[in-house]
Structures are given as structure tokens and as C-alpha cells.
Amino acid sequence: MHSNKQYVNKINKRDSGAATKLIPLIFSIVVIAMLLSLFMNWMQTLNKKEEIDLIARKYLLIAETEGYFKNENLVTMTNELKSVGLTSVTYGSTTVSPVSYGAIITLEIIGVLPVKYYILDAPFSLQGATRNIDVYVTRKTTAKY
Amino acid sequence: MHLVKKDKGIMEYLFPMLLIGFVVLIILTLFNLKLVKSTMYAVEDSLVMACLASAVIDTNRYGIDETIMIPDANYAYVCFVESLSASLHLDNSLTPLNKSIIKSSITIDEYIIYNVTETRITEIVVDKFGIVSSRDVNGVSPEMSAPNGKPIESTSVYAKITFDVRNVVNSETARVSKSQLVDIKQTYSLKD
């Protein structure tokens, strides 16, 4: 027969695998951190695309009143696009010579947007990497000058 | 005295799983909200830009008596479609070329030009086949308004488009309409 004291001692004895109980919690924290990182990257990419659209709009309105995309405007637009993070910027079939009143003016921006993301290459080891997203923006309006 | 040892709790697995599920749900909802907001802004902006692009006025008439009029409604409609297609990356049937939450071709429900002079308003309704109707309203009536209820105060272009938007979270689609009235006004820059 065991005494009550022996039972209490047995219950109070620490389980040998107590640390393993924390594994699901630690795993969930790692997964949540990865999800949040992914979310932030999505948001960052969307915000950068919106910024690129705004720059395109701004210079399209300038070109609308000037009849075409002047070289100095293309240079400043390239600098603004680079400041957002866009690389390898080219202008495809952009209208670079004057057109008559009412004729179509085209803006075509082609570039690459590097986006950082994280991958789990080993347990509890996040590895940073970069993924290139192709960016293609076109806008058309009519010359009014 | 019998003390039964408690089983390993299911809660220690259930709680982290619920937590992960909750975070995934919040992230998807926020992402969906951002995507919808961003797309709607892009559509509205493209619609305004397309209306502005189609506002090709008669410069000769403007030079004579400063009247702003859009003389060629068919050309204006072509410019509108070209500008809208370029901004939203649409093909010839006005269907998005890239992956987008817009899940159908875009329908141009209404495209109306209001040519306003001192004495009359001419309302020209155009579709992809050409001018559908044209009517004159004598005198600039204060009650004259576009289909979205905004008053016609000067020469303007009104357009309404409709398309399906897909929800990222539950993949359901919803029919969305957007309309814009863009007016063309004289602006003077005063120099010293």
C-alpha cells in the first residue's frame, strides 16, 4: 500500500518530456512568422506597383500637354521608377516624337521588380531570397497641346 | 485513494492549429481587402483617364468663340476604348490579359458625350457600333444631369462600365459597376 505522501510525490515528479510539449507552440510561432513575412512581401509588392502606376500617370499627363514624351521627362521618370526599386527599365513603343492634336500617345514601361522573400530551408532556419517580378505598364491618352 | 493520470491534452495541439488558422484567415482577409481596394482604385483611375483621353475637342471652334465641343463622337469612343484597354491590360474583347481579380470581360454600359454651349446641350450616346442617339436640349437646364446624378455644367464625357470581381478568400464573384463624369473646363493661367 502506498501512502498519500508517496502519491503526491509521484504526481509532483516532473514529466521527462515536458519540453516536447512546447514544440507545437514553437512550430506555430515559426509558421506565423513566415506567414506574416509573406504577407508583408505581398503588401510591399502591391504598394510598389501602385507607386509605379502613379509615376506613369504623372508623366502621361505631362506628355498629354506636350504632345509626346520628351527625353528629359523619360530620364526623370526612370530615376523615379528606380527609386521605387524597378530595374532594367525600358520604354518599348512609347511615343517619343511629337504627334498632332488628338492623336494617340502611348506610354509603355517594361521593367523588373526584385522582391525579397523568405524560405524555410531547414527546421527553424529562414533563408532570404529574391524573386524578380516582371512589370509591364501601358497607358494611352490623346495629345492636347 | 486512486488518482487517474490525466491524458496528454489535445489542447496543446489544438491551440497552435487554431492560432495558425486564425492568422491565415486574417492575412487572407487583409490581402483580399487590399487587392480589391487597389483594383477598384486602378479601375476608377483608368476610367477617368479614358474619359479624358476621349475628350478631343474642336480646336478651330475653340479658337473662334472659346466653345468647347467634342465634334467626332466615334473617334472619341475609339480613344476611350484604347485608353481603357491599355490601362487595364485588356484584349480586343475587353478581357483582362493578366492574372487579375477582374474575372470577366469589361462591358461598357454607357458612353455619353455632353456638348454644352451657351444656348444648348447636345447629348450623344455612343456604343461600339457608332452613334446610337443624339438629342438637343435647348437652354442650359439646371436639371440636366448625367445618369449618375451629377449635373452637367460644361462639356463632359460620361462612361459606365461593369465587370465581375472575384473574392480571393471564398472565390465568389460579384458584379461591380463603376461610372465617371469628366468635365472639360477652360483654365486660364495668369502671368505677370
CSV table of C-alpha atoms in Angstrom, one decimal:
chain,number,residue,atom,x,y,z
A,1,MET,CA,0.0,0.0,0.0
A,2,HIS,CA,1.2,3.5,-0.9
A,3,SER,CA,0.8,6.3,1.5
A,4,ASN,CA,-0.7,9.6,0.4
A,5,LYS,CA,2.7,11.3,0.6
A,6,GLN,CA,4.1,8.8,-1.9
A,7,TYR,CA,1.2,9.6,-4.4
A,8,VAL,CA,1.8,13.3,-4.0
A,9,ASN,CA,5.5,12.9,-4.7
A,10,LYS,CA,4.7,10.8,-7.8
A,11,ILE,CA,2.3,13.4,-9.2
A,12,ASN,CA,4.7,16.3,-8.5
A,13,LYS,CA,7.5,14.5,-10.2
A,14,ARG,CA,8.3,16.3,-13.4
A,15,ASP,CA,7.5,14.5,-16.7
A,16,SER,CA,10.6,13.6,-18.7
A,17,GLY,CA,9.1,15.0,-21.9
A,18,ALA,CA,7.9,18.4,-20.7
A,19,ALA,CA,10.0,20.3,-23.3
A,20,THR,CA,8.4,18.4,-26.2
A,21,LYS,CA,5.0,19.9,-25.2
A,22,LEU,CA,6.4,23.3,-26.3
A,23,ILE,CA,7.2,22.0,-29.8
A,24,PRO,CA,3.7,22.7,-31.2
A,25,LEU,CA,3.7,26.2,-29.8
A,26,ILE,CA,7.2,26.9,-31.2
A,27,PHE,CA,6.2,25.4,-34.5
A,28,SER,CA,3.1,27.6,-34.7
A,29,ILE,CA,5.2,30.7,-33.8
A,30,VAL,CA,7.6,29.9,-36.7
A,31,VAL,CA,4.7,29.3,-39.1
A,32,ILE,CA,3.0,32.6,-38.1
A,33,ALA,CA,6.3,34.5,-38.5
A,34,MET,CA,6.6,33.0,-42.0
A,35,LEU,CA,3.0,33.9,-42.9
A,36,LEU,CA,3.5,37.4,-41.7
A,37,SER,CA,6.7,37.8,-43.7
A,38,LEU,CA,4.9,36.5,-46.8
A,39,PHE,CA,2.0,38.9,-46.1
A,40,MET,CA,4.4,41.9,-45.7
A,41,ASN,CA,6.0,40.9,-49.0
A,42,TRP,CA,2.7,40.8,-50.8
A,43,MET,CA,1.8,44.2,-49.4
A,44,GLN,CA,5.1,45.7,-50.3
A,45,THR,CA,4.8,44.4,-53.9
A,46,LEU,CA,1.3,45.8,-54.2
A,47,ASN,CA,2.4,49.2,-52.8
A,48,LYS,CA,5.3,49.3,-55.2
A,49,LYS,CA,3.1,48.5,-58.2
A,50,GLU,CA,0.7,51.3,-57.1
A,51,GLU,CA,3.6,53.7,-56.9
A,52,ILE,CA,4.8,52.7,-60.4
A,53,ASP,CA,1.2,53.3,-61.7
A,54,LEU,CA,1.2,56.8,-60.0
A,55,ILE,CA,4.5,57.7,-61.6
A,56,ALA,CA,3.2,56.5,-65.0
A,57,ARG,CA,0.1,58.6,-64.6
A,58,LYS,CA,2.0,61.7,-63.6
A,59,TYR,CA,4.3,61.6,-66.7
A,60,LEU,CA,1.4,60.6,-69.0
A,61,LEU,CA,-0.4,63.8,-68.1
A,62,ILE,CA,2.8,65.8,-68.7
A,63,ALA,CA,3.2,64.1,-72.1
A,64,GLU,CA,-0.5,64.8,-72.9
A,65,THR,CA,0.1,68.6,-72.7
A,66,GLU,CA,3.5,68.4,-74.5
A,67,GLY,CA,2.4,66.0,-77.3
A,68,TYR,CA,5.0,63.3,-76.6
A,69,PHE,CA,7.5,62.0,-74.0
A,70,LYS,CA,10.4,64.4,-74.0
A,71,ASN,CA,13.8,62.8,-73.3
A,72,GLU,CA,14.3,64.8,-70.1
A,73,ASN,CA,11.0,63.6,-68.8
A,74,LEU,CA,11.9,60.0,-69.6
A,75,VAL,CA,15.2,60.4,-67.7
A,76,THR,CA,13.4,61.8,-64.6
A,77,MET,CA,10.7,59.1,-64.8
A,78,THR,CA,13.4,56.5,-65.0
A,79,ASN,CA,15.1,57.9,-61.9
A,80,GLU,CA,11.7,57.9,-60.0
A,81,LEU,CA,11.0,54.3,-61.1
A,82,LYS,CA,14.4,53.3,-59.9
A,83,SER,CA,13.9,54.9,-56.6
A,84,VAL,CA,10.8,52.6,-56.2
A,85,GLY,CA,13.0,49.6,-56.9
A,86,LEU,CA,12.3,49.0,-60.6
A,87,THR,CA,15.3,47.8,-62.5
A,88,SER,CA,16.1,47.2,-66.2
A,89,VAL,CA,13.6,50.0,-67.2
A,90,THR,CA,12.9,50.2,-71.0
A,91,TYR,CA,10.1,52.1,-72.8
A,92,GLY,CA,9.0,49.9,-75.6
A,93,SER,CA,6.6,51.6,-78.0
A,94,THR,CA,6.4,54.9,-76.0
A,95,THR,CA,5.7,57.9,-78.1
A,96,VAL,CA,9.0,59.9,-78.2
A,97,SER,CA,8.3,62.2,-81.1
A,98,PRO,CA,5.6,64.9,-81.4
A,99,VAL,CA,2.2,63.9,-82.6
A,100,SER,CA,-0.7,66.1,-83.8
A,101,TYR,CA,-3.5,67.3,-81.6
A,102,GLY,CA,-5.9,64.5,-80.7
A,103,ALA,CA,-3.6,61.7,-81.8
A,104,ILE,CA,-2.9,58.8,-79.5
A,105,ILE,CA,0.1,59.0,-77.1
A,106,THR,CA,1.4,55.7,-75.7
A,107,LEU,CA,3.5,55.0,-72.6
A,108,GLU,CA,4.9,51.5,-72.2
A,109,ILE,CA,7.1,50.8,-69.2
A,110,ILE,CA,8.9,47.4,-69.1
A,111,GLY,CA,11.0,46.5,-66.0
A,112,VAL,CA,11.9,44.1,-63.3
A,113,LEU,CA,10.9,44.5,-59.7
A,114,PRO,CA,13.0,42.4,-57.3
A,115,VAL,CA,11.0,41.2,-54.3
A,116,LYS,CA,12.6,39.7,-51.2
A,117,TYR,CA,11.1,36.7,-49.6
A,118,TYR,CA,12.0,34.0,-47.0
A,119,ILE,CA,12.0,30.3,-47.3
A,120,LEU,CA,12.4,27.6,-44.7
A,121,ASP,CA,15.4,25.6,-45.8
A,122,ALA,CA,15.9,23.7,-42.6
A,123,PRO,CA,13.9,23.4,-39.4
A,124,PHE,CA,13.9,26.8,-37.7
A,125,SER,CA,16.2,28.3,-40.4
A,126,LEU,CA,14.7,31.0,-42.6
A,127,GLN,CA,16.7,31.8,-45.7
A,128,GLY,CA,16.2,35.1,-47.5
A,129,ALA,CA,15.9,35.1,-51.3
A,130,THR,CA,15.0,37.5,-54.1
A,131,ARG,CA,12.4,36.9,-56.8
A,132,ASN,CA,12.1,39.0,-59.9
A,133,ILE,CA,8.7,40.1,-60.9
A,134,ASP,CA,8.2,41.3,-64.5
A,135,VAL,CA,6.4,44.7,-64.6
A,136,TYR,CA,4.6,45.9,-67.7
A,137,VAL,CA,2.7,49.1,-67.5
A,138,THR,CA,0.9,50.7,-70.5
A,139,ARG,CA,-1.1,53.9,-70.7
A,140,LYS,CA,-2.7,55.6,-73.7
A,141,THR,CA,-4.1,59.1,-74.0
A,142,THR,CA,-4.5,61.8,-76.7
A,143,ALA,CA,-2.3,64.8,-77.3
A,144,LYS,CA,-3.8,68.1,-76.1
A,145,TYR,CA,-1.4,70.9,-76.7
B,1,MET,CA,-7.0,6.5,-2.9
B,2,HIS,CA,-7.0,6.4,-6.7
B,3,LEU,CA,-5.5,9.2,-8.8
B,4,VAL,CA,-6.0,8.8,-12.5
B,5,LYS,CA,-3.2,10.4,-14.5
B,6,LYS,CA,-4.6,12.9,-17.0
B,7,ASP,CA,-4.2,12.1,-20.7
B,8,LYS,CA,-2.0,14.2,-22.8
B,9,GLY,CA,-4.2,17.2,-23.6
B,10,ILE,CA,-5.4,17.7,-27.1
B,11,MET,CA,-5.4,21.4,-26.4
B,12,GLU,CA,-1.6,21.6,-26.7
B,13,TYR,CA,-2.0,20.7,-30.4
B,14,LEU,CA,-5.4,22.3,-31.0
B,15,PHE,CA,-4.4,25.8,-29.7
B,16,PRO,CA,-1.4,26.3,-32.1
B,17,MET,CA,-3.5,24.9,-35.0
B,18,LEU,CA,-6.4,27.3,-34.2
B,19,LEU,CA,-3.9,30.2,-33.9
B,20,ILE,CA,-2.3,29.4,-37.3
B,21,GLY,CA,-5.8,29.1,-38.8
B,22,PHE,CA,-6.9,32.4,-37.3
B,23,VAL,CA,-3.7,34.2,-38.6
B,24,VAL,CA,-4.2,32.7,-42.1
B,25,LEU,CA,-7.8,33.9,-42.1
B,26,ILE,CA,-6.8,37.4,-41.1
B,27,ILE,CA,-4.0,37.6,-43.6
B,28,LEU,CA,-6.2,36.4,-46.5
B,29,THR,CA,-8.9,38.9,-45.5
B,30,LEU,CA,-6.5,41.8,-45.3
B,31,PHE,CA,-4.9,40.7,-48.6
B,32,ASN,CA,-8.2,40.5,-50.3
B,33,LEU,CA,-9.2,43.9,-49.0
B,34,LYS,CA,-6.0,45.5,-50.2
B,35,LEU,CA,-6.3,43.7,-53.6
B,36,VAL,CA,-9.9,44.9,-54.1
B,37,LYS,CA,-9.2,48.4,-52.9
B,38,SER,CA,-6.1,48.6,-55.2
B,39,THR,CA,-8.0,47.2,-58.2
B,40,MET,CA,-11.0,49.5,-57.7
B,41,TYR,CA,-8.7,52.5,-57.5
B,42,ALA,CA,-6.9,51.3,-60.7
B,43,VAL,CA,-10.3,50.9,-62.5
B,44,GLU,CA,-11.6,54.3,-61.4
B,45,ASP,CA,-8.4,56.0,-62.4
B,46,SER,CA,-8.3,54.2,-65.8
B,47,LEU,CA,-11.9,55.2,-66.4
B,48,VAL,CA,-11.1,58.9,-65.7
B,49,MET,CA,-8.0,58.7,-67.8
B,50,ALA,CA,-10.0,57.1,-70.7
B,51,CYS,CA,-12.8,59.8,-70.4
B,52,LEU,CA,-10.1,62.5,-70.5
B,53,ALA,CA,-8.3,60.8,-73.5
B,54,SER,CA,-11.6,60.8,-75.4
B,55,ALA,CA,-12.1,64.5,-74.9
B,56,VAL,CA,-10.7,65.6,-78.2
B,57,ILE,CA,-12.2,69.0,-78.8
B,58,ASP,CA,-12.7,71.1,-81.9
B,59,THR,CA,-9.8,73.4,-81.6
B,60,ASN,CA,-10.9,75.6,-84.6
B,61,ARG,CA,-14.3,76.3,-82.8
B,62,TYR,CA,-12.5,76.9,-79.6
B,63,GLY,CA,-10.2,79.4,-81.4
B,64,ILE,CA,-13.2,81.3,-82.7
B,65,ASP,CA,-15.6,81.6,-79.8
B,66,GLU,CA,-13.9,79.6,-77.0
B,67,THR,CA,-16.7,77.0,-77.2
B,68,ILE,CA,-15.5,73.5,-76.1
B,69,MET,CA,-17.1,70.8,-78.1
B,70,ILE,CA,-16.3,67.2,-78.9
B,71,PRO,CA,-17.1,67.1,-82.7
B,72,ASP,CA,-16.3,63.4,-83.5
B,73,ALA,CA,-18.1,61.1,-81.1
B,74,ASN,CA,-17.0,57.9,-82.9
B,75,TYR,CA,-13.3,58.9,-82.7
B,76,ALA,CA,-13.8,59.9,-79.0
B,77,TYR,CA,-15.2,56.4,-78.3
B,78,VAL,CA,-12.3,54.7,-80.1
B,79,CYS,CA,-9.8,56.8,-77.9
B,80,PHE,CA,-11.8,55.9,-74.8
B,81,VAL,CA,-11.6,52.1,-75.6
B,82,GLU,CA,-7.9,52.3,-76.5
B,83,SER,CA,-7.0,54.1,-73.3
B,84,LEU,CA,-9.1,51.9,-71.1
B,85,SER,CA,-7.7,48.7,-72.7
B,86,ALA,CA,-4.1,49.9,-72.3
B,87,SER,CA,-4.6,50.9,-68.6
B,88,LEU,CA,-6.3,47.7,-67.6
B,89,HIS,CA,-4.4,45.4,-69.9
B,90,LEU,CA,-7.4,44.2,-71.9
B,91,ASP,CA,-7.5,42.3,-75.1
B,92,ASN,CA,-9.8,43.2,-78.1
B,93,SER,CA,-12.8,41.7,-76.4
B,94,LEU,CA,-12.0,43.8,-73.3
B,95,THR,CA,-11.0,40.8,-71.2
B,96,PRO,CA,-8.0,41.1,-68.8
B,97,LEU,CA,-4.8,39.6,-70.3
B,98,ASN,CA,-3.0,39.3,-67.0
B,99,LYS,CA,-4.0,37.5,-63.8
B,100,SER,CA,-6.4,39.8,-62.0
B,101,ILE,CA,-9.3,39.8,-59.6
B,102,ILE,CA,-11.4,41.0,-62.6
B,103,LYS,CA,-12.8,37.7,-63.8
B,104,SER,CA,-14.9,38.7,-66.8
B,105,SER,CA,-14.7,40.9,-69.9
B,106,ILE,CA,-15.5,44.6,-69.1
B,107,THR,CA,-18.8,45.8,-70.5
B,108,ILE,CA,-19.1,49.4,-71.5
B,109,ASP,CA,-22.7,50.0,-70.5
B,110,GLU,CA,-22.9,53.7,-71.3
B,111,TYR,CA,-20.7,56.2,-73.1
B,112,ILE,CA,-22.3,59.6,-73.4
B,113,ILE,CA,-20.8,62.9,-74.6
B,114,TYR,CA,-22.5,66.2,-73.5
B,115,ASN,CA,-21.6,69.1,-75.7
B,116,VAL,CA,-22.5,72.3,-73.9
B,117,THR,CA,-22.8,75.7,-75.5
B,118,GLU,CA,-24.3,78.9,-74.1
B,119,THR,CA,-27.7,78.0,-75.6
B,120,ARG,CA,-28.0,74.3,-75.7
B,121,ILE,CA,-26.7,70.9,-74.6
B,122,THR,CA,-26.3,68.1,-77.1
B,123,GLU,CA,-26.3,64.6,-75.6
B,124,ILE,CA,-24.6,62.0,-77.8
B,125,VAL,CA,-24.9,58.3,-76.8
B,126,VAL,CA,-22.3,56.1,-78.5
B,127,ASP,CA,-21.7,52.3,-78.4
B,128,LYS,CA,-19.2,50.1,-80.2
B,129,PHE,CA,-21.3,50.2,-83.4
B,130,GLY,CA,-21.3,54.0,-83.5
B,131,ILE,CA,-23.7,56.8,-82.5
B,132,VAL,CA,-26.9,55.4,-81.1
B,133,SER,CA,-28.8,58.6,-80.4
B,134,SER,CA,-28.2,62.3,-80.3
B,135,ARG,CA,-30.6,64.9,-78.9
B,136,ASP,CA,-30.5,68.6,-78.3
B,137,VAL,CA,-31.8,70.2,-75.2
B,138,ASN,CA,-32.4,73.9,-75.7
B,139,GLY,CA,-31.1,76.2,-73.0
B,140,VAL,CA,-28.7,75.0,-70.3
B,141,SER,CA,-31.1,73.4,-67.9
B,142,PRO,CA,-30.1,73.2,-64.3
B,143,GLU,CA,-31.9,69.9,-64.0
B,144,MET,CA,-29.8,68.3,-66.7
B,145,SER,CA,-27.7,65.6,-65.2
B,146,ALA,CA,-25.7,62.5,-66.1
B,147,PRO,CA,-27.1,59.0,-65.3
B,148,ASN,CA,-25.1,59.0,-62.1
B,149,GLY,CA,-26.9,62.1,-60.9
B,150,LYS,CA,-24.1,64.7,-61.3
B,151,PRO,CA,-25.2,67.9,-63.0
B,152,ILE,CA,-23.9,68.8,-66.5
B,153,GLU,CA,-22.3,72.2,-66.2
B,154,SER,CA,-19.9,72.1,-69.1
B,155,THR,CA,-18.9,69.8,-72.0
B,156,SER,CA,-18.4,66.4,-70.4
B,157,VAL,CA,-17.9,62.7,-71.0
B,158,TYR,CA,-19.8,60.1,-69.0
B,159,ALA,CA,-18.9,56.4,-69.0
B,160,LYS,CA,-20.2,53.4,-67.1
B,161,ILE,CA,-18.5,50.0,-67.1
B,162,THR,CA,-19.4,46.7,-65.5
B,163,PHE,CA,-17.3,43.6,-64.7
B,164,ASP,CA,-17.1,40.6,-62.3
B,165,VAL,CA,-14.7,40.7,-59.3
B,166,ARG,CA,-13.5,37.5,-57.6
B,167,ASN,CA,-13.1,37.3,-53.9
B,168,VAL,CA,-9.7,35.8,-53.0
B,169,VAL,CA,-11.0,34.2,-49.8
B,170,ASN,CA,-14.1,32.4,-50.9
B,171,SER,CA,-13.7,32.5,-54.7
B,172,GLU,CA,-17.2,34.0,-55.1
B,173,THR,CA,-17.7,36.6,-57.8
B,174,ALA,CA,-19.6,39.8,-57.6
B,175,ARG,CA,-20.8,42.1,-60.4
B,176,VAL,CA,-19.4,45.6,-60.0
B,177,SER,CA,-20.3,48.8,-61.8
B,178,LYS,CA,-18.2,52.0,-62.0
B,179,SER,CA,-19.2,55.3,-63.6
B,180,GLN,CA,-17.4,58.6,-64.0
B,181,LEU,CA,-18.4,62.0,-65.4
B,182,VAL,CA,-15.4,64.0,-66.5
B,183,ASP,CA,-16.0,67.7,-67.5
B,184,ILE,CA,-13.8,69.8,-69.6
B,185,LYS,CA,-13.4,73.4,-68.4
B,186,GLN,CA,-11.4,76.3,-69.6
B,187,THR,CA,-8.5,77.1,-67.4
B,188,TYR,CA,-6.6,80.4,-67.7
B,189,SER,CA,-3.1,80.9,-66.3
B,190,LEU,CA,-2.5,84.5,-65.4
B,191,LYS,CA,1.0,85.7,-65.9
B,192,ASP,CA,2.5,89.0,-64.7
